[in-house]
Every structure is written in structure tokens, then in C-alpha cells.
């Protein structure tokens, strides 16, 4: 539908007439029944429930070509799954680049009936961060798939709960910018989001990022934040002036409304890891009974410089699991080293893992593996590690790679280490931030390092109190190691959560215990070779 997220009218993918989509709220232990009807006229759709592990329901993960067929225009699909753990989550499209088109919303799971949170607060607020382009997502897909590639560029606007300002600035009088001050009634679709609070209370702020590209830094003017949750897991509480939020991350922070009640304050989100050409997103922390129209009298909070990586690394290293949390097995059964590189294939720019750029098949892996259908995807498993001698600090002498749709088959209940190895991109002196998200599992983030990972680095892994998460960042020219147990039967994506990077092939697929999966709905696999199988069997 037509919408104005930032004062420029564009087309968004909405849910039930809302942008962002409606917040879904449940209690731990609930089973959700979500009836999705595709009213897009010319494209399929799926929805991924980000951070929900889908234990026993891998077909409800919402990943096109992996867990299910895309839902065709006019058709419906019912997602039924259990939310087993309290936390801050969200949902988003996982087909093409529909997340860039605004297909996302918040998913909050409260503690189960009769249970209490591990921390106390007086009220709760929630924000969903995103980025916005004036060029539509379909045109972006064509640009990325062109030869030569046309990069999508930086977003025009950062959004907080779907609201941002492009042609004006809420804080114009604090800067030397030529952008005009905003003149708003408050009823505009792009008017700033207002977080209403009472003085001298403790609030829980839930934060999730569905950005397609931007890594962000978030701060609240004159207020410190105490980080208590990351990706649906409790962490050892620590206090921060600002926090880094990468695409796919979610957090809960506590803050105290202990400032002057006659003023309002800025909540700001600024770009990290890329030279910013996008102004900060601003929302207003409104101390009642002060009117929200009284803009803050102090400038927005100052964030670290976009390329202050020591600050970002220090923040990541502060995130540790709460005492009493599950700890990882001491040794892995298998270690994969996934080298992230920017490459060419026949002149097309791609992202590749161990020199293979992921292409998804027309038949969902879950169905083809469960029913032993051959020729549905590449039979050969991708390599466990990159060729020896690759210099991660320099562009590759041979930048060419190949397409592949192969799967890493993991032994069921085995412990797996994955080392995400960053490298120089195609251009000299360029290495980017990549936040990687694992479906179907949480993992322990057991280590970070600089340069090339060496086997001896594993001796320094944190096995005592590593954070338990579903998304982890790799810093430029560095590596990040995660460990998980392959104990959830199904087929699961593991990929960079930057939308154009995944579109260009930056991901892998894990399969584990698929023979144990029961009850796959026919409509989940009624396409490709599994669709033909169902037709032959008369069950479609």
C-alpha cells in the first residue's frame, strides 16, 4: 500500500493495513496459530519468526526454498508453532528482499503464567529499528543482479517503529545542516515515535533491528541503559551509555526516568560500520505530563564515530551470559571455517562462502531431504573450510567463485563449531561488518579475533560464560567463533542478515536429523519436485 515512512510517499508491504505489521504478543509455552493470506498481486511471500527455534515445527520457520514453498498470490498458509521461551523477537519476510519493502513487525513473548522476570521494572516500551530507501525493493533486486552490479547505496532514512524524517530535521537548530526544521502536527505517518514515561520509574525498553543494511548505535539522551537481555536470553547486567544493534539483534535494557520531568529527551539511532550518508533516527522520550510537542532542549546524544571499532568490540565483549545459564560442551565434534568473500561469477558481483555463492533450489530442502528426492539440489557438500593460504587482509588474486546449492549435513546431537572468517572485499582496504543469524538454534559466541583464525586460537575460547544468542557479528578483518548443538531436526539457514548480501549468496544451509521430522503439511512443500510427488500420490 502507499505510505509515507519519511515524508516521501512510497509503497510498503503492510500486514492488515498496518506498517510496520502488528505486534504479536504471547506467553512462553503458548502455541501460536497465524493465518497468513497473501494479498500481494504478483509475488509470493513467507514470514520468518526471527529467534523462535521452531522445535518440532521446522516447516513453520518461514524460509522460502528451505523450510517451505513461497505462498502464492491469493493463497494462505497457517503457521502453527510453540514459543517456548520468553524474550524480545520480531518477524519479517524471507523471500527476495521483502524485508527491505517493510515486511516486518515485533514479536514479544512474556514469561509463562505464574513466572517472574529476573529483573523488575515499572513499565515497558518497545521499538523496532529499520532502514528505508526511496527506490523500491524490486528495483533494488534488479540492480544487485545486474552486470555490472548497481549497488543500492545507503538508505535515505532510518526508521523507529516505521517513522523517520527525510526532508526535515527534528534537531535542525542543533546542527549546521541546511536541512529545514520539521513542522509537524503529530498526526503525520512520519511524525516521530513518542515513548511516554512517568518520572522516577524504571522502564524496560525492548529493542529489535530488522534493518536491511544498516548497523546502528542507539542512545537515550541523559539516560544510561542497563543491558539485561540479548536475543531472548538473559545476560549478565551491565551499564552502557549507548549500545550497538546489528541487523537481526534484539535486546532489553532498563533505564531510570531520573531526569528533569519538565523536559523531554531524544532517543537516537546512528549508523555504525559504514560511512554514514543517512541522518540519525530520532524518537522522543516524553516525560508526562509534559507535552510531546516540547522538543528536547539539548542536542541528540553523541554516538561513537562510525568506524570506532574498538568501541564496538568492547561492547560485544561485555555481553556475557547470566550465571546459571547453559554452558557449551567442552569440545566440538566438527569445526567449520566459513570464509566470507566478495567475488565475481561470470562478471556478476556476488558474496561467497568458501568460494561458493548460495543459490536456493525450486524444491524446499526440508521436503526433498525428508522424502529422499534426488537432483533437487547439489549432492556434494560445500567445503568445511577455505583453501589454505588465503590472505584475508588483501583482495584475492583470483576473485572468481561458483554457484552452489549444497547442504552441510550435521550429525544429529553433535556439537558444531563455526568460525566466521571475514576478509578483504574486492576493493583494496575494504572489509565490512557482517551480522550472521542462525535459524532453528541459539549458539554460544565463544570467541572473537583479529586477522586469520588459527587452530590454536580455539584454546582461548570462552567456555565459562559465553553469551547464548542467535545472531553474531564479524568485525572487519576479523573472525567470530560460535558453538551449537545440532539437536533440532530440520533444515536451517545460516546467513548474513544484511539483505543485499544474502541476496548475493552470503549464506549456507544446515540439515540435521531430517529423518526424525514428522507432520510436514502438504501445503508447505507443494511446489517443485515435492509438489510433483504429492500429485503422483494424489495428496496435493
Coordinates of C-alpha atoms in Angstrom, one line a residue:
X1 CA 0.0 0.0 0.0
X2 CA 1.0 3.6 -0.3
X3 CA 2.7 5.0 2.8
X4 CA 4.9 7.9 3.9
X5 CA 7.5 6.5 6.3
X6 CA 9.7 9.6 6.0
X7 CA 7.6 12.2 4.2
X8 CA 8.2 10.7 0.8
X9 CA 5.3 8.5 -0.3
X10 CA 6.3 5.0 -1.4
X11 CA 5.0 1.5 -1.5
X12 CA 5.3 -0.7 1.6
X13 CA 4.3 -4.3 2.2
X14 CA 1.8 -4.0 5.0
X15 CA 0.0 -6.5 7.3
X16 CA -3.7 -6.0 8.0
X17 CA -3.3 -2.4 6.7
X18 CA -0.5 -1.7 9.2
X19 CA 3.1 -0.6 8.7
X20 CA 5.1 -2.0 10.5
X21 CA 3.0 -5.1 10.9
X22 CA 1.0 -5.6 14.2
X23 CA 2.9 -6.5 17.3
X24 CA 2.3 -10.2 18.2
X25 CA 2.3 -10.9 22.0
X26 CA 2.2 -14.3 23.7
X27 CA 3.4 -16.1 26.8
X28 CA 6.1 -18.7 27.0
X29 CA 4.5 -22.1 26.4
X30 CA 1.8 -20.7 24.1
X31 CA 1.2 -22.2 20.7
X32 CA 0.6 -19.5 18.1
X33 CA -1.8 -20.0 15.1
X34 CA -1.0 -17.4 12.5
X35 CA -3.2 -17.5 9.4
X36 CA -1.3 -15.7 6.6
X37 CA -3.1 -14.8 3.4
X38 CA -1.0 -13.4 0.5
X39 CA -2.8 -10.4 -1.0
X40 CA 0.2 -9.3 -3.0
X41 CA -0.9 -9.5 -6.6
X42 CA 2.2 -10.7 -8.3
X43 CA 4.7 -12.2 -5.8
X44 CA 5.0 -15.0 -3.3
X45 CA 5.5 -14.4 0.4
X46 CA 6.7 -16.2 3.5
X47 CA 7.3 -14.9 7.1
X48 CA 10.2 -15.9 9.3
X49 CA 9.7 -15.8 13.1
X50 CA 13.1 -14.5 14.0
X51 CA 14.6 -16.0 17.1
X52 CA 11.9 -18.7 17.5
X53 CA 13.6 -22.1 17.3
X54 CA 10.7 -24.0 15.8
X55 CA 11.4 -27.1 17.9
X56 CA 9.3 -29.8 16.3
X57 CA 7.9 -27.5 13.6
X58 CA 10.7 -26.8 11.1
X59 CA 8.2 -26.2 8.3
X60 CA 7.0 -23.1 10.2
X61 CA 10.4 -21.3 10.1
X62 CA 9.2 -19.2 7.1
X63 CA 12.2 -19.5 4.8
X64 CA 11.3 -19.9 1.1
X65 CA 13.0 -22.8 -0.6
X66 CA 14.4 -24.1 2.7
X67 CA 11.5 -24.8 5.0
X68 CA 8.6 -24.2 2.7
X69 CA 7.3 -23.1 -0.7
X70 CA 6.6 -19.4 -1.1
X71 CA 2.9 -18.7 -0.6
X72 CA 1.4 -17.8 -4.0
X73 CA -0.8 -14.7 -4.5
X74 CA -4.3 -15.4 -3.2
X75 CA -3.2 -18.4 -1.2
X76 CA -3.0 -18.9 2.5
X77 CA -0.7 -20.7 4.9
X78 CA -1.2 -21.4 8.6
X79 CA 1.9 -21.1 10.8
X80 CA 1.5 -23.1 14.0
X81 CA 4.4 -23.2 16.4
X82 CA 5.2 -23.1 20.1
X83 CA 7.0 -20.1 21.7
X84 CA 9.0 -22.0 24.3
X85 CA 11.0 -19.1 25.8
X86 CA 10.3 -15.5 26.9
X87 CA 12.1 -12.8 25.1
X88 CA 12.2 -10.0 22.6
X89 CA 11.8 -11.2 19.0
X90 CA 10.4 -10.0 15.7
X91 CA 9.2 -11.3 12.4
X92 CA 10.0 -10.4 8.8
X93 CA 9.7 -11.5 5.2
X94 CA 12.2 -14.1 4.0
X95 CA 11.6 -14.2 0.2
X96 CA 13.5 -12.0 -2.2
X97 CA 14.1 -8.6 -0.5
X98 CA 10.7 -8.1 1.1
X99 CA 12.2 -7.1 4.4
X100 CA 13.5 -4.0 2.5
X101 CA 9.9 -3.4 1.4
X102 CA 8.8 -3.1 5.0
X103 CA 7.5 -6.6 5.7
X104 CA 8.3 -6.8 9.5
X105 CA 6.8 -6.5 12.9
X106 CA 7.5 -7.1 16.6
X107 CA 7.0 -10.5 18.4
X108 CA 7.2 -10.3 22.2
X109 CA 7.0 -13.4 24.4
X110 CA 6.3 -12.7 28.1
X111 CA 7.2 -15.1 30.8
X112 CA 4.9 -18.1 31.4
X113 CA 1.8 -17.9 33.6
X114 CA 2.9 -17.7 37.2
X115 CA 6.5 -17.0 36.4
X116 CA 8.5 -13.8 37.2
X117 CA 11.2 -12.0 35.2
X118 CA 14.7 -12.0 36.6
X119 CA 14.6 -8.2 36.9
X120 CA 12.0 -5.7 38.0
X121 CA 10.5 -2.7 36.2
X122 CA 7.5 -0.4 36.4
X123 CA 6.6 -0.1 32.7
X124 CA 7.6 -1.4 29.2
X125 CA 8.4 0.2 25.9
X126 CA 9.3 -1.4 22.6
X127 CA 11.0 -0.2 19.4
X128 CA 11.7 -1.9 16.1
X129 CA 14.5 -0.3 14.1
X130 CA 14.7 -0.4 10.3
X131 CA 16.1 1.4 7.3
X132 CA 14.3 2.8 4.2
X133 CA 15.1 3.5 0.6
X134 CA 13.1 5.6 -1.9
X135 CA 13.9 3.0 -4.6
X136 CA 11.6 0.0 -4.3
X137 CA 12.8 -3.4 -3.3
X138 CA 12.0 -5.0 -6.7
X139 CA 14.2 -2.4 -8.5
X140 CA 16.9 -3.0 -5.9
X141 CA 16.9 -6.7 -6.7
X142 CA 17.3 -5.9 -10.4
X143 CA 20.2 -3.5 -9.6
X144 CA 22.0 -6.1 -7.5
X145 CA 21.5 -8.8 -10.1
X146 CA 22.8 -6.6 -13.0
X147 CA 26.2 -6.8 -14.7
X148 CA 27.9 -4.7 -13.6
X149 CA 26.1 -4.6 -10.2
X150 CA 24.4 -1.4 -9.3
X151 CA 24.8 -1.1 -5.5
X152 CA 21.7 0.0 -3.7
X153 CA 23.6 2.8 -1.8
X154 CA 23.0 3.9 1.8
X155 CA 19.4 4.1 3.0
X156 CA 17.7 7.5 2.7
X157 CA 16.2 7.2 6.2
X158 CA 16.4 5.3 9.4
X159 CA 13.1 4.4 11.0
X160 CA 12.0 3.9 14.6
X161 CA 8.7 1.9 14.6
X162 CA 8.3 2.8 11.0
X163 CA 8.8 6.5 11.4
X164 CA 11.6 8.8 10.2
X165 CA 12.1 12.2 8.6
X166 CA 13.8 12.8 5.3
X167 CA 13.1 16.4 4.1
X168 CA 13.4 17.9 7.5
X169 CA 15.2 17.5 10.9
X170 CA 13.7 17.5 14.3
X171 CA 17.0 18.7 15.7
X172 CA 17.9 21.2 12.9
X173 CA 18.6 24.0 15.4
X174 CA 21.4 21.9 17.0
X175 CA 23.4 21.4 13.8
X176 CA 25.0 23.3 10.9
X177 CA 22.9 21.4 8.4
X178 CA 20.9 23.2 5.8
X179 CA 18.0 20.8 6.3
X180 CA 14.9 22.7 7.4
X181 CA 13.3 22.1 10.8
X182 CA 10.3 19.8 10.8
X183 CA 6.9 21.5 11.1
X184 CA 4.6 18.7 12.3
X185 CA 1.2 18.4 13.8
X186 CA 2.0 14.9 15.2
X187 CA -0.6 13.2 13.1
X188 CA 1.7 12.6 10.1
X189 CA 2.7 9.0 9.2
X190 CA 6.3 10.1 9.6
X191 CA 5.9 12.1 12.8
X192 CA 8.5 10.9 15.4
X193 CA 7.6 8.0 17.6
X194 CA 6.7 9.1 21.2
X195 CA 7.8 7.0 24.1
X196 CA 5.6 8.1 27.0
X197 CA 7.1 7.7 30.5
X198 CA 6.4 8.9 34.1
X199 CA 9.2 10.4 36.2
X200 CA 11.1 8.3 38.7
X201 CA 10.2 5.0 37.3
X202 CA 12.3 2.1 35.9
X203 CA 11.4 1.1 32.3
X204 CA 12.2 -1.9 30.2
X205 CA 12.9 -0.9 26.6
X206 CA 12.7 -3.8 24.1
X207 CA 14.8 -3.2 21.0
X208 CA 15.0 -5.2 17.8
X209 CA 16.6 -4.4 14.4
X210 CA 15.1 -5.5 11.1
X211 CA 17.4 -3.3 9.1
X212 CA 18.2 -4.4 5.6
X213 CA 21.7 -2.9 5.6
X214 CA 22.4 -0.5 8.5
X215 CA 24.3 -1.4 11.7
X216 CA 23.2 1.0 14.3
X217 CA 24.2 2.6 17.6
X218 CA 21.4 3.6 20.0
X219 CA 21.4 6.1 22.9
X220 CA 18.9 7.9 25.1
X221 CA 19.9 11.5 25.9
X222 CA 20.9 12.0 29.6
X223 CA 20.0 8.4 30.4
X224 CA 22.2 5.3 31.0
X225 CA 20.9 1.9 29.9
X226 CA 21.4 -1.4 31.7
X227 CA 21.5 -4.3 29.3
X228 CA 19.7 -7.4 30.6
X229 CA 18.6 -9.5 27.6
X230 CA 20.1 -10.3 24.2
X231 CA 18.2 -12.4 21.6
X232 CA 15.8 -13.8 24.1
X233 CA 18.4 -14.8 26.6
X234 CA 19.4 -13.2 29.9
X235 CA 22.8 -11.6 30.1
X236 CA 25.0 -10.5 33.0
X237 CA 23.6 -7.0 33.5
X238 CA 26.0 -4.1 32.6
X239 CA 25.5 -0.4 32.1
X240 CA 26.2 1.5 28.9
X241 CA 25.8 5.0 27.6
X242 CA 25.0 3.6 24.1
X243 CA 24.6 0.2 22.5
X244 CA 25.4 -1.3 19.1
X245 CA 22.5 -3.0 17.4
X246 CA 23.2 -5.0 14.3
X247 CA 20.6 -6.3 11.9
X248 CA 19.0 -9.3 13.5
X249 CA 19.8 -8.3 17.1
X250 CA 17.3 -7.9 19.9
X251 CA 17.9 -6.5 23.4
X252 CA 16.2 -5.4 26.5
X253 CA 17.6 -2.6 28.5
X254 CA 16.4 -1.0 31.7
X255 CA 16.6 2.8 32.3
X256 CA 15.5 5.1 35.1
X257 CA 13.5 8.2 34.4
X258 CA 15.5 10.3 36.8
X259 CA 15.9 13.5 34.8
X260 CA 14.0 16.8 35.0
X261 CA 10.3 16.0 34.4
X262 CA 9.8 19.3 32.8
X263 CA 11.8 18.3 29.7
X264 CA 11.7 15.7 27.0
X265 CA 14.7 13.7 25.7
X266 CA 16.0 12.3 22.5
X267 CA 16.3 8.6 21.6
X268 CA 18.6 8.4 18.7
X269 CA 19.9 5.7 16.3
X270 CA 23.0 6.4 14.2
X271 CA 24.9 4.3 11.6
X272 CA 27.8 2.1 12.6
X273 CA 30.4 0.4 10.4
X274 CA 29.6 2.3 7.2
X275 CA 30.4 5.9 6.4
X276 CA 27.1 7.4 7.2
X277 CA 25.2 9.2 4.5
X278 CA 21.9 8.8 6.4
X279 CA 20.9 11.2 9.2
X280 CA 20.2 9.8 12.7
X281 CA 16.8 8.5 13.5
X282 CA 15.1 10.3 16.4
X283 CA 12.3 9.5 18.7
X284 CA 11.1 11.4 21.7
X285 CA 11.2 10.2 25.3
X286 CA 8.2 12.1 26.6
X287 CA 8.1 12.8 30.4
X288 CA 4.5 13.1 31.3
X289 CA 2.7 15.4 31.9
X290 CA 5.0 17.5 29.6
X291 CA 3.6 17.8 26.1
X292 CA 5.4 15.7 23.5
X293 CA 5.4 18.8 21.3
X294 CA 8.0 20.4 23.6
X295 CA 11.1 19.2 21.8
X296 CA 14.2 18.4 23.9
X297 CA 16.3 21.4 24.8
X298 CA 19.6 19.6 24.5
X299 CA 21.1 18.1 21.3
X300 CA 20.7 14.4 20.5
X301 CA 23.2 12.2 22.3
X302 CA 26.7 11.8 20.7
X303 CA 27.4 8.3 19.4
X304 CA 30.8 6.8 18.7
X305 CA 32.3 7.6 15.3
X306 CA 31.0 5.2 12.6
X307 CA 34.4 3.5 12.3
X308 CA 35.2 3.4 16.1
X309 CA 35.6 -0.4 16.0
X310 CA 37.4 -0.6 19.4
X311 CA 34.2 0.8 21.0
X312 CA 32.0 -1.8 19.1
X313 CA 34.3 -4.6 20.1
X314 CA 34.4 -3.5 23.7
X315 CA 30.6 -3.5 23.8
X316 CA 30.3 -7.0 22.2
X317 CA 32.9 -8.4 24.7
X318 CA 30.7 -7.1 27.6
X319 CA 27.8 -9.3 26.7
X320 CA 28.2 -12.5 28.8
X321 CA 25.6 -15.0 29.9
X322 CA 23.9 -14.7 33.3
X323 CA 25.3 -17.1 35.9
X324 CA 23.3 -20.3 35.9
X325 CA 22.8 -20.2 32.1
X326 CA 23.5 -23.2 30.0
X327 CA 27.2 -23.6 29.1
X328 CA 28.6 -25.1 25.9
X329 CA 30.0 -28.6 25.6
X330 CA 33.8 -28.6 26.1
X331 CA 34.8 -29.9 22.7
X332 CA 33.2 -29.9 19.2
X333 CA 32.7 -32.9 17.0
X334 CA 33.2 -30.8 13.9
X335 CA 34.5 -27.4 13.1
X336 CA 33.6 -25.4 10.0
X337 CA 35.6 -22.3 9.0
X338 CA 33.4 -20.2 6.7
X339 CA 35.4 -17.6 4.7
X340 CA 33.3 -14.6 3.7
X341 CA 34.4 -13.1 0.4
X342 CA 33.1 -10.8 -2.2
X343 CA 33.6 -12.4 -5.6
X344 CA 32.7 -12.5 -9.3
X345 CA 30.8 -15.2 -11.2
X346 CA 30.8 -14.6 -15.0
X347 CA 31.2 -10.9 -14.3
X348 CA 28.3 -10.7 -11.7
X349 CA 29.3 -9.4 -8.3
X350 CA 28.5 -12.0 -5.5
X351 CA 29.2 -12.9 -1.9
X352 CA 30.6 -16.3 -1.4
X353 CA 31.3 -18.7 1.5
X354 CA 34.4 -20.9 0.9
X355 CA 34.2 -19.8 -2.7
X356 CA 30.6 -20.9 -3.2
X357 CA 27.7 -18.4 -3.6
X358 CA 24.5 -19.8 -2.3
X359 CA 21.6 -20.3 -4.8
X360 CA 18.4 -21.8 -3.5
X361 CA 16.6 -24.6 -5.3
X362 CA 13.0 -24.6 -6.5
X363 CA 12.1 -27.5 -4.2
X364 CA 12.3 -26.8 -0.4
X365 CA 15.2 -28.7 1.1
X366 CA 13.1 -29.9 4.0
X367 CA 10.8 -31.8 1.6
X368 CA 13.5 -33.1 -0.8
X369 CA 15.7 -34.4 2.0
X370 CA 12.8 -35.9 4.1
X371 CA 11.5 -37.8 1.0
X372 CA 14.9 -38.6 -0.5
X373 CA 14.3 -36.8 -3.7
X374 CA 17.4 -36.8 -5.8
X375 CA 18.6 -34.0 -8.1
X376 CA 16.7 -31.3 -6.1
X377 CA 20.0 -29.6 -5.1
X378 CA 23.7 -30.1 -5.4
X379 CA 24.6 -33.5 -3.9
X380 CA 28.1 -32.5 -3.0
X381 CA 28.5 -30.9 0.4
X382 CA 30.3 -27.5 0.4
X383 CA 33.8 -27.5 1.8
X384 CA 34.4 -27.3 5.5
X385 CA 37.0 -24.6 5.1
X386 CA 38.6 -22.4 2.5
X387 CA 41.7 -23.4 0.6
X388 CA 44.8 -23.0 2.6
X389 CA 47.0 -19.9 2.1
X390 CA 44.2 -17.4 1.5
X391 CA 45.3 -13.9 2.6
X392 CA 42.3 -12.4 4.4
X393 CA 44.0 -9.0 4.5
X394 CA 44.2 -8.5 0.7
X395 CA 41.9 -8.8 -2.3
X396 CA 42.0 -12.3 -3.7
X397 CA 44.4 -12.8 -6.7
X398 CA 41.6 -14.8 -8.3
X399 CA 38.3 -13.2 -7.3
X400 CA 36.1 -15.8 -9.1
X401 CA 33.8 -18.2 -7.4
X402 CA 30.9 -20.6 -8.3
X403 CA 27.3 -21.1 -7.6
X404 CA 26.1 -23.9 -5.3
X405 CA 23.1 -25.2 -3.5
X406 CA 24.7 -27.9 -1.5
X407 CA 24.0 -28.6 2.2
X408 CA 26.1 -29.2 5.3
X409 CA 24.7 -32.3 6.8
X410 CA 25.3 -32.3 10.6
X411 CA 25.3 -35.4 12.7
X412 CA 22.2 -35.2 14.9
X413 CA 23.0 -34.2 18.5
X414 CA 26.6 -33.4 17.6
X415 CA 28.4 -30.2 18.8
X416 CA 29.4 -28.0 15.9
X417 CA 31.9 -25.0 15.9
X418 CA 31.5 -22.4 13.1
X419 CA 34.3 -19.9 12.7
X420 CA 33.0 -16.9 10.6
X421 CA 36.1 -15.6 8.9
X422 CA 36.0 -12.1 7.5
X423 CA 38.3 -10.9 4.7
X424 CA 39.1 -8.1 2.3
X425 CA 36.4 -7.4 -0.2
X426 CA 37.0 -6.8 -3.9
X427 CA 38.4 -3.4 -3.4
X428 CA 41.6 -2.7 -1.5
X429 CA 41.3 -1.8 2.2
X430 CA 37.6 -2.7 2.4
X431 CA 36.2 -5.2 4.9
X432 CA 32.7 -4.9 6.1
X433 CA 30.7 -5.8 9.2
X434 CA 28.5 -8.9 8.8
X435 CA 25.9 -9.9 11.3
X436 CA 25.2 -13.7 10.9
X437 CA 21.9 -15.2 12.0
X438 CA 21.2 -18.9 12.6
X439 CA 17.7 -20.4 12.2
X440 CA 16.4 -23.2 14.5
X441 CA 19.0 -22.8 17.2
X442 CA 20.8 -20.5 19.6
X443 CA 24.6 -20.6 19.8
X444 CA 27.3 -19.7 22.2
X445 CA 29.5 -16.9 21.0
X446 CA 32.8 -18.4 22.2
X447 CA 35.4 -16.1 20.7
X448 CA 36.4 -13.1 18.6
X449 CA 39.8 -12.4 17.0
X450 CA 41.8 -10.3 14.6
X451 CA 43.1 -11.4 11.2
X452 CA 43.1 -15.1 10.2
X453 CA 41.8 -17.7 12.6
X454 CA 44.4 -20.3 13.6
X455 CA 43.5 -23.7 15.2
X456 CA 45.5 -22.6 18.3
X457 CA 43.0 -19.8 18.8
X458 CA 40.4 -22.3 20.0
X459 CA 42.4 -22.7 23.2
X460 CA 41.3 -19.2 24.1
X461 CA 37.6 -19.7 23.6
X462 CA 35.3 -18.6 26.4
X463 CA 33.5 -21.7 27.6
X464 CA 32.7 -20.3 31.0
X465 CA 30.1 -17.6 30.4
X466 CA 29.7 -17.0 26.6
X467 CA 26.5 -15.3 25.6
X468 CA 23.8 -17.5 24.1
X469 CA 22.4 -15.8 21.0
X470 CA 21.0 -16.3 17.5
X471 CA 22.9 -13.5 15.8
X472 CA 26.6 -12.7 16.0
X473 CA 28.7 -10.0 14.3
X474 CA 32.0 -10.4 12.4
X475 CA 34.1 -7.3 12.5
X476 CA 36.3 -6.2 9.6
X477 CA 39.4 -8.3 9.0
X478 CA 38.4 -10.5 12.0
X479 CA 36.7 -13.7 13.0
X480 CA 33.9 -14.8 15.3
X481 CA 33.5 -18.3 16.6
X482 CA 30.2 -19.8 17.7
X483 CA 29.3 -23.3 19.1
X484 CA 25.9 -25.0 19.0
X485 CA 24.4 -28.4 19.4
X486 CA 22.7 -29.8 16.2
X487 CA 19.7 -31.1 18.2
X488 CA 16.7 -29.6 16.3
X489 CA 15.6 -31.9 13.4
X490 CA 15.1 -29.8 10.2
X491 CA 16.9 -27.8 7.6
X492 CA 18.1 -24.4 8.7
X493 CA 19.5 -21.3 7.1
X494 CA 22.7 -19.6 8.5
X495 CA 23.4 -16.4 6.7
X496 CA 24.4 -12.7 6.8
X497 CA 21.4 -10.8 7.9
X498 CA 22.2 -7.9 5.6
X499 CA 19.5 -8.3 3.0
X500 CA 21.5 -7.5 -0.2
X501 CA 24.4 -9.7 1.0
X502 CA 22.1 -12.7 1.4
X503 CA 20.5 -11.9 -2.0
X504 CA 24.0 -12.1 -3.5
X505 CA 24.7 -15.5 -2.0
X506 CA 26.1 -14.9 1.5
X507 CA 24.7 -17.9 3.4
X508 CA 24.8 -21.7 4.0
X509 CA 22.3 -24.4 4.8
X510 CA 22.5 -26.9 7.6
X511 CA 20.5 -30.2 7.7
X512 CA 20.2 -32.4 10.8
X513 CA 18.0 -35.3 11.9
X514 CA 15.6 -34.7 9.0
X515 CA 14.5 -38.3 9.1
X516 CA 13.0 -37.5 12.6
X517 CA 10.8 -34.8 11.2
X518 CA 7.1 -35.7 11.4
X519 CA 3.9 -34.0 10.2
X520 CA 5.1 -31.7 7.4
X521 CA 2.0 -30.1 6.0
X522 CA 1.5 -30.8 2.3
X523 CA 1.0 -27.1 1.5
X524 CA 4.5 -26.4 2.8
X525 CA 6.1 -28.5 0.1
X526 CA 3.5 -28.3 -2.7
X527 CA 6.0 -26.9 -5.3
X528 CA 8.9 -28.2 -7.3
X529 CA 9.7 -31.9 -7.1
X530 CA 7.9 -32.4 -3.9
X531 CA 4.8 -30.9 -5.5
X532 CA 5.0 -33.4 -8.3
X533 CA 5.5 -36.2 -5.8
X534 CA 2.3 -35.1 -4.0
X535 CA 0.4 -35.0 -7.3
X536 CA 1.5 -38.5 -8.2
X537 CA 0.4 -39.7 -4.8
X538 CA -2.9 -37.9 -5.1
X539 CA -2.4 -36.0 -1.9
X540 CA -2.0 -32.5 -3.2

